[in-house]
Short mmCIF file of C-alpha atoms in Angstrom, two decimals:
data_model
loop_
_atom_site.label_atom_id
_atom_site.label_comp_id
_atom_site.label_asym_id
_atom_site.label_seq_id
_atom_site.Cartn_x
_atom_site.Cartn_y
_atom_site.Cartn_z
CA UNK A 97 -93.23 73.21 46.68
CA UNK A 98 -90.39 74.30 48.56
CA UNK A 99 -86.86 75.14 47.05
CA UNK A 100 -85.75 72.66 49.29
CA UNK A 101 -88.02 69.73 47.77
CA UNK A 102 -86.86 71.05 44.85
CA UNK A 103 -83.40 70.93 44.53
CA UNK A 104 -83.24 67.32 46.40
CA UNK A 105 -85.49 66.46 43.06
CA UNK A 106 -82.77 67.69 40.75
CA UNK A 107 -80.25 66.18 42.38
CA UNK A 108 -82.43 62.52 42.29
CA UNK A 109 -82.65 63.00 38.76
CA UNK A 110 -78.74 63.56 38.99
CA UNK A 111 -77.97 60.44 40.63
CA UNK A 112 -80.46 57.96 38.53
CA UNK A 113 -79.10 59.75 35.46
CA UNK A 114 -75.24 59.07 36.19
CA UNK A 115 -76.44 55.26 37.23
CA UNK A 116 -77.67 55.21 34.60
CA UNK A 117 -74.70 56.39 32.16
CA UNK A 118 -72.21 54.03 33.97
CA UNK A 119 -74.89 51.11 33.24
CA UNK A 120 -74.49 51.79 29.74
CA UNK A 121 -70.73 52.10 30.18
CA UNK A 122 -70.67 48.86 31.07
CA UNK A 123 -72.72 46.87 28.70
CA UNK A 124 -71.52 49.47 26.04
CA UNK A 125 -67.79 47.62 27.25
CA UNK A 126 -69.28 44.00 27.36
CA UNK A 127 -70.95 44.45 23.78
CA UNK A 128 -67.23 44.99 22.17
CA UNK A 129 -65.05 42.18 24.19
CA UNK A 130 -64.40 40.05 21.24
CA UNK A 131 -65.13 36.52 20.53
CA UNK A 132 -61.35 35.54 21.24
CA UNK A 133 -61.18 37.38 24.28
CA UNK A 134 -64.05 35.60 25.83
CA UNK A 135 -62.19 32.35 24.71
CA UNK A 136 -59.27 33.34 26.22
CA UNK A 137 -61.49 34.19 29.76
CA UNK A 138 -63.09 30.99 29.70
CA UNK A 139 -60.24 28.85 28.92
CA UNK A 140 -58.93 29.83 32.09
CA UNK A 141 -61.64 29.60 33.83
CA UNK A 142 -62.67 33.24 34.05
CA UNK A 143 -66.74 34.56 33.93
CA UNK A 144 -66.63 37.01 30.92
CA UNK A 145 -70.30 38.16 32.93
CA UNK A 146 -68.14 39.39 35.90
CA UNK A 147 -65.17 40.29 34.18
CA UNK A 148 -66.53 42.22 31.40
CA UNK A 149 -64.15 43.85 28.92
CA UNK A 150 -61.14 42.95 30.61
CA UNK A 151 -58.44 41.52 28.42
CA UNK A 152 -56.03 39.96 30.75
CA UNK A 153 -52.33 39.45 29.74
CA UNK A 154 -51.50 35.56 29.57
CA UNK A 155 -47.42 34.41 29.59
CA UNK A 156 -46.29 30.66 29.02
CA UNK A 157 -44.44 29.32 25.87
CA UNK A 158 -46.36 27.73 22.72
CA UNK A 159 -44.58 24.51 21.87
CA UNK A 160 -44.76 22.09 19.31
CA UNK A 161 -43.01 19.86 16.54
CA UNK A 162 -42.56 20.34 12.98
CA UNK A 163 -42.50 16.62 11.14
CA UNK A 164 -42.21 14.72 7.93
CA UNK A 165 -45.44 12.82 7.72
CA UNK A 166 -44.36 9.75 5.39
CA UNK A 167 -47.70 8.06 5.17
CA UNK A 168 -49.19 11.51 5.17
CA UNK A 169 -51.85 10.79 7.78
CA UNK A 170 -51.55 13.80 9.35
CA UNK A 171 -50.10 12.31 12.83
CA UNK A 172 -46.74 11.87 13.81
CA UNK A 173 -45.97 8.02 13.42
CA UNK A 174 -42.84 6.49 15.74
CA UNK A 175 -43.84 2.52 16.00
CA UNK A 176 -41.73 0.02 14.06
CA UNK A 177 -43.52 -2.36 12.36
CA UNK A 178 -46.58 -1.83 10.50
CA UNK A 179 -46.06 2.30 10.44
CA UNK A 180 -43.89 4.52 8.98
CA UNK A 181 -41.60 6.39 11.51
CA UNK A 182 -41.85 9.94 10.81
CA UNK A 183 -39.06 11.95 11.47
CA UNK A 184 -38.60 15.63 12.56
CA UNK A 185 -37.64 18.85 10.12
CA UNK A 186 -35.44 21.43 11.22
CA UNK A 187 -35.20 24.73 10.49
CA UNK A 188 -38.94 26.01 10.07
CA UNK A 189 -39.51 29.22 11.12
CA UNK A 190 -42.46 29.38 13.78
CA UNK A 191 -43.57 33.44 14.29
CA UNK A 192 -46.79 34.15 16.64
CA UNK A 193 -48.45 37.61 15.94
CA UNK A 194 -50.95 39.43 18.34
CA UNK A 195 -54.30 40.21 18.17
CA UNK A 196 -53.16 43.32 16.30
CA UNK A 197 -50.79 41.26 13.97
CA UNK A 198 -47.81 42.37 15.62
CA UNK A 199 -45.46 39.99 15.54
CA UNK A 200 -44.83 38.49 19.53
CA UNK A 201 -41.24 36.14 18.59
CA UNK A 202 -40.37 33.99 16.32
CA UNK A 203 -37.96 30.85 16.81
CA UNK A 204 -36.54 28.12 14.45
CA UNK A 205 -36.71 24.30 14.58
CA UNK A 206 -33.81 22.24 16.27
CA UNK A 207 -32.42 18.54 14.23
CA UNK A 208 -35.44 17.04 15.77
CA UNK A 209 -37.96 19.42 14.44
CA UNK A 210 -39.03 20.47 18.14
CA UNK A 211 -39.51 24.17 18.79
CA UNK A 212 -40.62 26.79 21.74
CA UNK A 213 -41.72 30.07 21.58
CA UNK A 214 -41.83 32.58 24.37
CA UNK A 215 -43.80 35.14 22.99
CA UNK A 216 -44.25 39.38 23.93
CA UNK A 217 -48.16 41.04 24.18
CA UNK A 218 -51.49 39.74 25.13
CA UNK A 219 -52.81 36.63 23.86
CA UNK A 220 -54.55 35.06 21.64
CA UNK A 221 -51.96 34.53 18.94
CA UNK A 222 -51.75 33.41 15.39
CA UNK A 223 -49.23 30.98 14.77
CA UNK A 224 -47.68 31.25 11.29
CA UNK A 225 -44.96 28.28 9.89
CA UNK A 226 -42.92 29.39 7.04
CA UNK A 227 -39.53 28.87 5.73
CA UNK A 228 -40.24 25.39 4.94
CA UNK A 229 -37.67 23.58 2.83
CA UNK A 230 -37.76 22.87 -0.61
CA UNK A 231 -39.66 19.92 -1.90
CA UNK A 232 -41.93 19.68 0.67
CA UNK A 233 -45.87 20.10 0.84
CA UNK A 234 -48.26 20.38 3.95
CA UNK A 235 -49.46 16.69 5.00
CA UNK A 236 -52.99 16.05 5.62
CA UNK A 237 -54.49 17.73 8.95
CA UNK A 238 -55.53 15.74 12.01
CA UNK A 239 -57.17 18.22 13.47
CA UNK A 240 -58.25 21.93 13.49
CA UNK A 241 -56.06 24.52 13.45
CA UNK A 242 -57.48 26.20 17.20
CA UNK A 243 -55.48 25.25 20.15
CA UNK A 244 -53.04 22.33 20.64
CA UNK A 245 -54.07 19.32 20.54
CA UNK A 246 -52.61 15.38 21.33
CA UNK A 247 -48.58 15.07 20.96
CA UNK A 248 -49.38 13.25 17.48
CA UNK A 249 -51.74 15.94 15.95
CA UNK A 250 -51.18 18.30 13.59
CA UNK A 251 -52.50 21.42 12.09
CA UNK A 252 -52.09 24.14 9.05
CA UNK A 253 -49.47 26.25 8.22
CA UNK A 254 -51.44 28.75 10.44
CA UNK A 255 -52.92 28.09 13.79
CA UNK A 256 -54.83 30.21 16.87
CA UNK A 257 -53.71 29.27 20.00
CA UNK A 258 -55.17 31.31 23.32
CA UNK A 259 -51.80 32.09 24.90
CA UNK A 260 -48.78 31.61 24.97
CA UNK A 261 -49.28 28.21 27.45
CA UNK A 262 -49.94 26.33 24.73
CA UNK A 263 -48.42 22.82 23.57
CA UNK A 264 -48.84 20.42 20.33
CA UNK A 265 -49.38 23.14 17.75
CA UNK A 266 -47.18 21.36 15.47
CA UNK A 267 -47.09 20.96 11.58
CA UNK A 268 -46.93 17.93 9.30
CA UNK A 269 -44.86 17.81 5.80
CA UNK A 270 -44.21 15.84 3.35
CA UNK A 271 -42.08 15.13 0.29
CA UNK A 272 -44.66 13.88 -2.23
CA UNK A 273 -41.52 11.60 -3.69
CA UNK A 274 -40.86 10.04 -0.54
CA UNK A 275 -44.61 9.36 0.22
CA UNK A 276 -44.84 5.73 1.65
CA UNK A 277 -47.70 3.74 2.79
CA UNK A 278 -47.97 1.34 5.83
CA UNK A 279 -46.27 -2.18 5.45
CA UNK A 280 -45.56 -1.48 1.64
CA UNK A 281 -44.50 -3.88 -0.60
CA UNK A 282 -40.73 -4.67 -1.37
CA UNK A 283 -39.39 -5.78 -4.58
CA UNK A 284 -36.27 -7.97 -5.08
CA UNK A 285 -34.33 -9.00 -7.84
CA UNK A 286 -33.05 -13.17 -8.18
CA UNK A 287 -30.82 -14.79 -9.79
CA UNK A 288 -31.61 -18.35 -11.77
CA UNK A 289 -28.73 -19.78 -13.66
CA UNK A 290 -28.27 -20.92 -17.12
CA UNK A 291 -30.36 -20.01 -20.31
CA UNK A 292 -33.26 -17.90 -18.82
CA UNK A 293 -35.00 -20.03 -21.82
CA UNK A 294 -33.64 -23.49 -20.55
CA UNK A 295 -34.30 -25.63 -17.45
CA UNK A 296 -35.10 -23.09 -14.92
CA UNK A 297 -37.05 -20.75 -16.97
CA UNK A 298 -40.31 -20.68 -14.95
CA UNK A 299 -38.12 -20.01 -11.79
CA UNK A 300 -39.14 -15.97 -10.57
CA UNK A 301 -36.00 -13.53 -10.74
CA UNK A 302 -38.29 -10.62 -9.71
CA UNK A 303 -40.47 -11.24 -5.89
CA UNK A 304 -42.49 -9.06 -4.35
CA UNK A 305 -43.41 -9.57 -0.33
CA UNK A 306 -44.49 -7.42 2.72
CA UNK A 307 -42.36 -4.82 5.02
CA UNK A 308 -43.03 -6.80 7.56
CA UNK A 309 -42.90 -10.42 6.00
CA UNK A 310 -40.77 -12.88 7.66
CA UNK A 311 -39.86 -14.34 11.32
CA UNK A 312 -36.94 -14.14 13.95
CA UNK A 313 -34.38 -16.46 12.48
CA UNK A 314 -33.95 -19.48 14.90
CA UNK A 315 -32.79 -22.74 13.12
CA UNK A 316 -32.28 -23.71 9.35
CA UNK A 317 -35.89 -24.62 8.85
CA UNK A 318 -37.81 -23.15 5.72
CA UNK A 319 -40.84 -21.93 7.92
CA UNK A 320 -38.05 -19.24 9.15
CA UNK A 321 -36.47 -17.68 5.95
CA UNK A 322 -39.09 -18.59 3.21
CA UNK A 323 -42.03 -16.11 4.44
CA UNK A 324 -44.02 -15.56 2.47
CA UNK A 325 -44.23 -18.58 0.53
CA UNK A 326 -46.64 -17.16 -1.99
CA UNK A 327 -45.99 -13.40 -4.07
CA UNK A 328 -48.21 -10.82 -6.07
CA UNK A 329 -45.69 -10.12 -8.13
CA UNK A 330 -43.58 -13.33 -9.54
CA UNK A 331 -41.94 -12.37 -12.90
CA UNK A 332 -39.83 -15.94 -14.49
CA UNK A 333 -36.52 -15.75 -15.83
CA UNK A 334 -38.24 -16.89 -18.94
CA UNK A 335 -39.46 -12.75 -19.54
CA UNK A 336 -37.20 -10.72 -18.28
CA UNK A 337 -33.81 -12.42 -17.80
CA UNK A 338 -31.19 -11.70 -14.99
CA UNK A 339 -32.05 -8.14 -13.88
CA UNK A 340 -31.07 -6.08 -10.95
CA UNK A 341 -31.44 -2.45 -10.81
CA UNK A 342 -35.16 -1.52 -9.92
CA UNK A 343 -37.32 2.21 -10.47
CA UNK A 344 -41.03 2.29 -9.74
CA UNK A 345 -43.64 4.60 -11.31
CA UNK A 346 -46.18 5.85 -8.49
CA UNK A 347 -48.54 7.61 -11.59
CA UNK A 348 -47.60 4.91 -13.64
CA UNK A 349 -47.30 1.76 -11.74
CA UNK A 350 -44.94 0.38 -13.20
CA UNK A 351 -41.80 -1.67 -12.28
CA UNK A 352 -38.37 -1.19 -14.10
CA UNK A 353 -36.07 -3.85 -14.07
CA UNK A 354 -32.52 -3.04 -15.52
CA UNK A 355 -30.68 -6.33 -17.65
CA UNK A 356 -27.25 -7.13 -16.06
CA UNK A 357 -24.29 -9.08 -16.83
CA UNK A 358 -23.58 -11.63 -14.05
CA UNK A 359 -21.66 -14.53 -14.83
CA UNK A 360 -23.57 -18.02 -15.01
CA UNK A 361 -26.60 -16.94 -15.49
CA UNK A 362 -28.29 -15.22 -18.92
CA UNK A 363 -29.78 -12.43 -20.40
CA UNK A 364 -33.67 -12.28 -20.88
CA UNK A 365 -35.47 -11.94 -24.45
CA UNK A 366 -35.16 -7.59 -25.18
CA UNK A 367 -37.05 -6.07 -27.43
CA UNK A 368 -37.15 -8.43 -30.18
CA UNK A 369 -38.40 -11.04 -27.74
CA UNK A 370 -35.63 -14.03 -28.92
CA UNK A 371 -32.40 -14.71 -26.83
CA UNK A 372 -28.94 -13.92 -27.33
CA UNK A 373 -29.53 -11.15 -29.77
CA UNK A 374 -27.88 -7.81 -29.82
CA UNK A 375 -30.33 -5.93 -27.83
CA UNK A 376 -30.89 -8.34 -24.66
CA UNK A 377 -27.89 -6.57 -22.87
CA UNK A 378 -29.25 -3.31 -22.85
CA UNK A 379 -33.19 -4.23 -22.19
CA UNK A 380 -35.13 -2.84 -19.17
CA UNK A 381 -38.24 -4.20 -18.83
CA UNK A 382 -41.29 -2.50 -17.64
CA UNK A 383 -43.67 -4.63 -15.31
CA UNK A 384 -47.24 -4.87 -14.05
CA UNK A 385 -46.99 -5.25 -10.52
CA UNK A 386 -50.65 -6.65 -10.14
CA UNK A 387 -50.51 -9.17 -12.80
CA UNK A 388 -46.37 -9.96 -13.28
CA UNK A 389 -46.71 -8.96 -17.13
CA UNK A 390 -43.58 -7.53 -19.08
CA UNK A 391 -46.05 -5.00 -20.33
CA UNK A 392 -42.75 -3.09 -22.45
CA UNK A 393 -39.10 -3.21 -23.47
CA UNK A 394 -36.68 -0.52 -23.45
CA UNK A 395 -33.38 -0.86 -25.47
CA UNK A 396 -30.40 1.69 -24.40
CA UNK A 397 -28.29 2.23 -27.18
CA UNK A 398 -24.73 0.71 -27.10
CA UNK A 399 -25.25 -1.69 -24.40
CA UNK A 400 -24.81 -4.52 -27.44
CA UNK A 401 -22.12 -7.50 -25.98
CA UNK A 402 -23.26 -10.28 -24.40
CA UNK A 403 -20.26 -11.91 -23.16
CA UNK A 404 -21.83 -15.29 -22.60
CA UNK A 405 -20.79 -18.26 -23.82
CA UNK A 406 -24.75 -19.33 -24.31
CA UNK A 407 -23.55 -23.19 -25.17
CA UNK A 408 -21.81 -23.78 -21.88
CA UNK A 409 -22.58 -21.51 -18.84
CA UNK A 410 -20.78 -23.44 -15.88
CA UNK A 411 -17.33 -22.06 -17.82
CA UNK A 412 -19.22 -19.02 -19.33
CA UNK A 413 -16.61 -17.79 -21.46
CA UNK A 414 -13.54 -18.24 -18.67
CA UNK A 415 -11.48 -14.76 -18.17
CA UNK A 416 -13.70 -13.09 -20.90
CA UNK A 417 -16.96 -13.48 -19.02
CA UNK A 418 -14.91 -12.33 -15.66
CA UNK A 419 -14.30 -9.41 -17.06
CA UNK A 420 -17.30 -8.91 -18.84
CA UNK A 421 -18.69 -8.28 -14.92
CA UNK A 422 -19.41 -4.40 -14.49
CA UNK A 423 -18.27 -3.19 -17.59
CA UNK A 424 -21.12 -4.38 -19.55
CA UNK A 425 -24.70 -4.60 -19.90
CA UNK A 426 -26.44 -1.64 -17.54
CA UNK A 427 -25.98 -1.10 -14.17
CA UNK A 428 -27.77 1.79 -12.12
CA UNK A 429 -31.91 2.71 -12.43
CA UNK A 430 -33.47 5.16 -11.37
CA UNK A 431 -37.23 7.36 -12.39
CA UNK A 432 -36.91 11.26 -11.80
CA UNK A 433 -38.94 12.59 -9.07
CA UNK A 434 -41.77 13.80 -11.70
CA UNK A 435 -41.15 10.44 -13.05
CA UNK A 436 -40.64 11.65 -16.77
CA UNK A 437 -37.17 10.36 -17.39
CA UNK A 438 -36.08 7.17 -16.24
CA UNK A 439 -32.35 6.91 -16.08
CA UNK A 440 -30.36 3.93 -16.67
CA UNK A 441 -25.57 3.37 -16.81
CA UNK A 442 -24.37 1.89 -19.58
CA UNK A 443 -21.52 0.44 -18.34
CA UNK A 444 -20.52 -0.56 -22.05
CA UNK A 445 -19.89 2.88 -23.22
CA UNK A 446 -19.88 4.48 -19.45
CA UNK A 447 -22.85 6.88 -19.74
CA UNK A 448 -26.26 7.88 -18.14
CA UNK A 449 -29.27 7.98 -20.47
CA UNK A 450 -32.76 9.56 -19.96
CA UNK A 451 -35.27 7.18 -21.16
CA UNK A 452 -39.11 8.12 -21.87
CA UNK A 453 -41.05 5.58 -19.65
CA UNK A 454 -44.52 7.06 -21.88
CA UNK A 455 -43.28 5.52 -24.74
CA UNK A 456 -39.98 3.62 -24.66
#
């Protein structure tokens, strides 16, 4: 063999081997382009096979809306009728961080709980909500927390978006106090005159009926105010007397009705479960909403006159039952929002008590 042979084998063996290293080079590159990466690539259409290792910088603004969810179903809820309209919370902080948790901007919530971000660095991000205001909780999730997603959805308190041309990464609170269901029930408070014992005893002074109960008003007929004509909840004047201030126990399930002094029309049994006795001014009575049943009685101390003149209501006691109007019996009720105290006004003696609703 020749040295000429020779050194055009060495220099063969030179070539395949640097083929050879860039090769490796290559798939040594493809081997560590992350899982996100790839994402990213793909989401916009990109062949991580051709483009391998290449992390290419992505710009665009990640928008979204921050919201209290009142029926916490996880979706932002604007139709009247049978939903609840969420509204939107201001003031959230929204920060997106890099792939190397660097942060890439931050930016606040506006009144109507709308927010975009612009954010610095190469994508994807993590999208972090904090600053959230007191009292509330996350709602319930509609979706996963990669990615926007429909106007309505919502995710976590963190979510991975693959750029920063991303919309709908939004978040869903809620005030657990303020919680309410689709087309809940209302209660209202009547008024049937005379001894609550007497002629109209059976009459209801407490009704309970739908959200959205009723029809367009249109002429004096009954069909158009008196809908429903049938109630869950019918309590008679004959158990709890002429109430009007109303709490409600969610844990409990309980309805409060406060006693008040209205001219014409009389106080229920209290406590000791006869009329006209010292404690029927200052009784609250504590309902079953399923079954209508005064289930307890409270008695607030010092709320002792009954101004009535029980043997003739149409005259009920002249001036002295006039002014007997707001400056006896109770007036305001209201349950705390961990619905251990229930507070009640005595207007008699002009202060706020903190009842027990556990035991009375």
């Amino acid at each position: 063999m020749n040295i000429k042979s020779l050194v055009a084998r060495h220099r063969s063996v030179a070539v395949f081997t640097l083929i050879a290293a860039l090769l490796l080079a290559v798939s040594f590159s493809q081997d560590f382009t992350s899982h996100a990466q790839k994402l990213v690539l793909r989401s916009k259409g990109l062949d991580t096979d051709v483009i391998k290792g290449v992390m290419v910088p992505l710009s665009g603004a990640i928008t979204g809306r921050v919201f209290q969810d009142y029926n916490s179903n996880g979706l932002y809820d604007t139709a009247s009728g049978l939903n609840s309209i969420d509204t939107g919370v201001a003031n959230v902080t929204v920060t997106a961080y890099d792939q190397g948790g660097a942060s890439a901007g931050f930016t606040v919530t506006d009144s109507a709980g709308n927010y975009s971000l612009n954010t610095s660095g190469i994508g994807p991000y993590r999208v972090e909500f904090t600053n959230v205001p007191n009292g509330f909780t996350t709602s319930a999730r509609s979706r996963d927390s990669v990615s926007g997603a429909a106007a309505t959805d919502s995710g976590s308190t963190e979510q991975f978006v693959p750029d920063g041309a991303t919309a709908n990464v939004n978040l869903a609170l809620n005030r657990p106090e303020e919680y309410c269901q689709n087309n809940p029930s209302l209660v209202a408070s009547r008024m049937v005159e005379g001894a609550q014992n007497g002629t109209y005893a059976a009459n209801p002074v407490l009704w309970d009926f739908p959200y959205n109960a009723g029809t367009a008003y249109t002429d004096a007929t009954v069909a158009n105010y008196d809908s429903p004509s049938t109630h869950t909840l019918s309590v008679p004047a004959s158990a709890s007397g002429t109430v009007f201030s109303l709490a409600y126990s969610k844990l409990a399930r309980r309805l409060y009705a406060a006693s008040q002094f209205k001219r014409h029309a009389g106080f229920g049994p209290g406590k000791n479960g006869t009329y006209n006795d010292a404690d029927d001014a200052g009784a609250v009575y504590e309902v079953n909403p399923s079954t209508s049943a005064v289930t307890n009685v409270f008695t607030v101390p010092n709320a002792t006159t009954n101004s009535h003149d029980v043997l003739d209501y149409p005259s009920d006691n002249g001036n002295t039952g006039w002014d007997a109007v707001g400056k006896t019996s109770l007036g305001g009720l209201d349950i705390s929002a961990d619905e251990s105290r229930l507070f009640v006004m005595n207007l008699q003696d002009r202060k706020l008590y903190a009842l027990d609703p556990s035991t009375g």
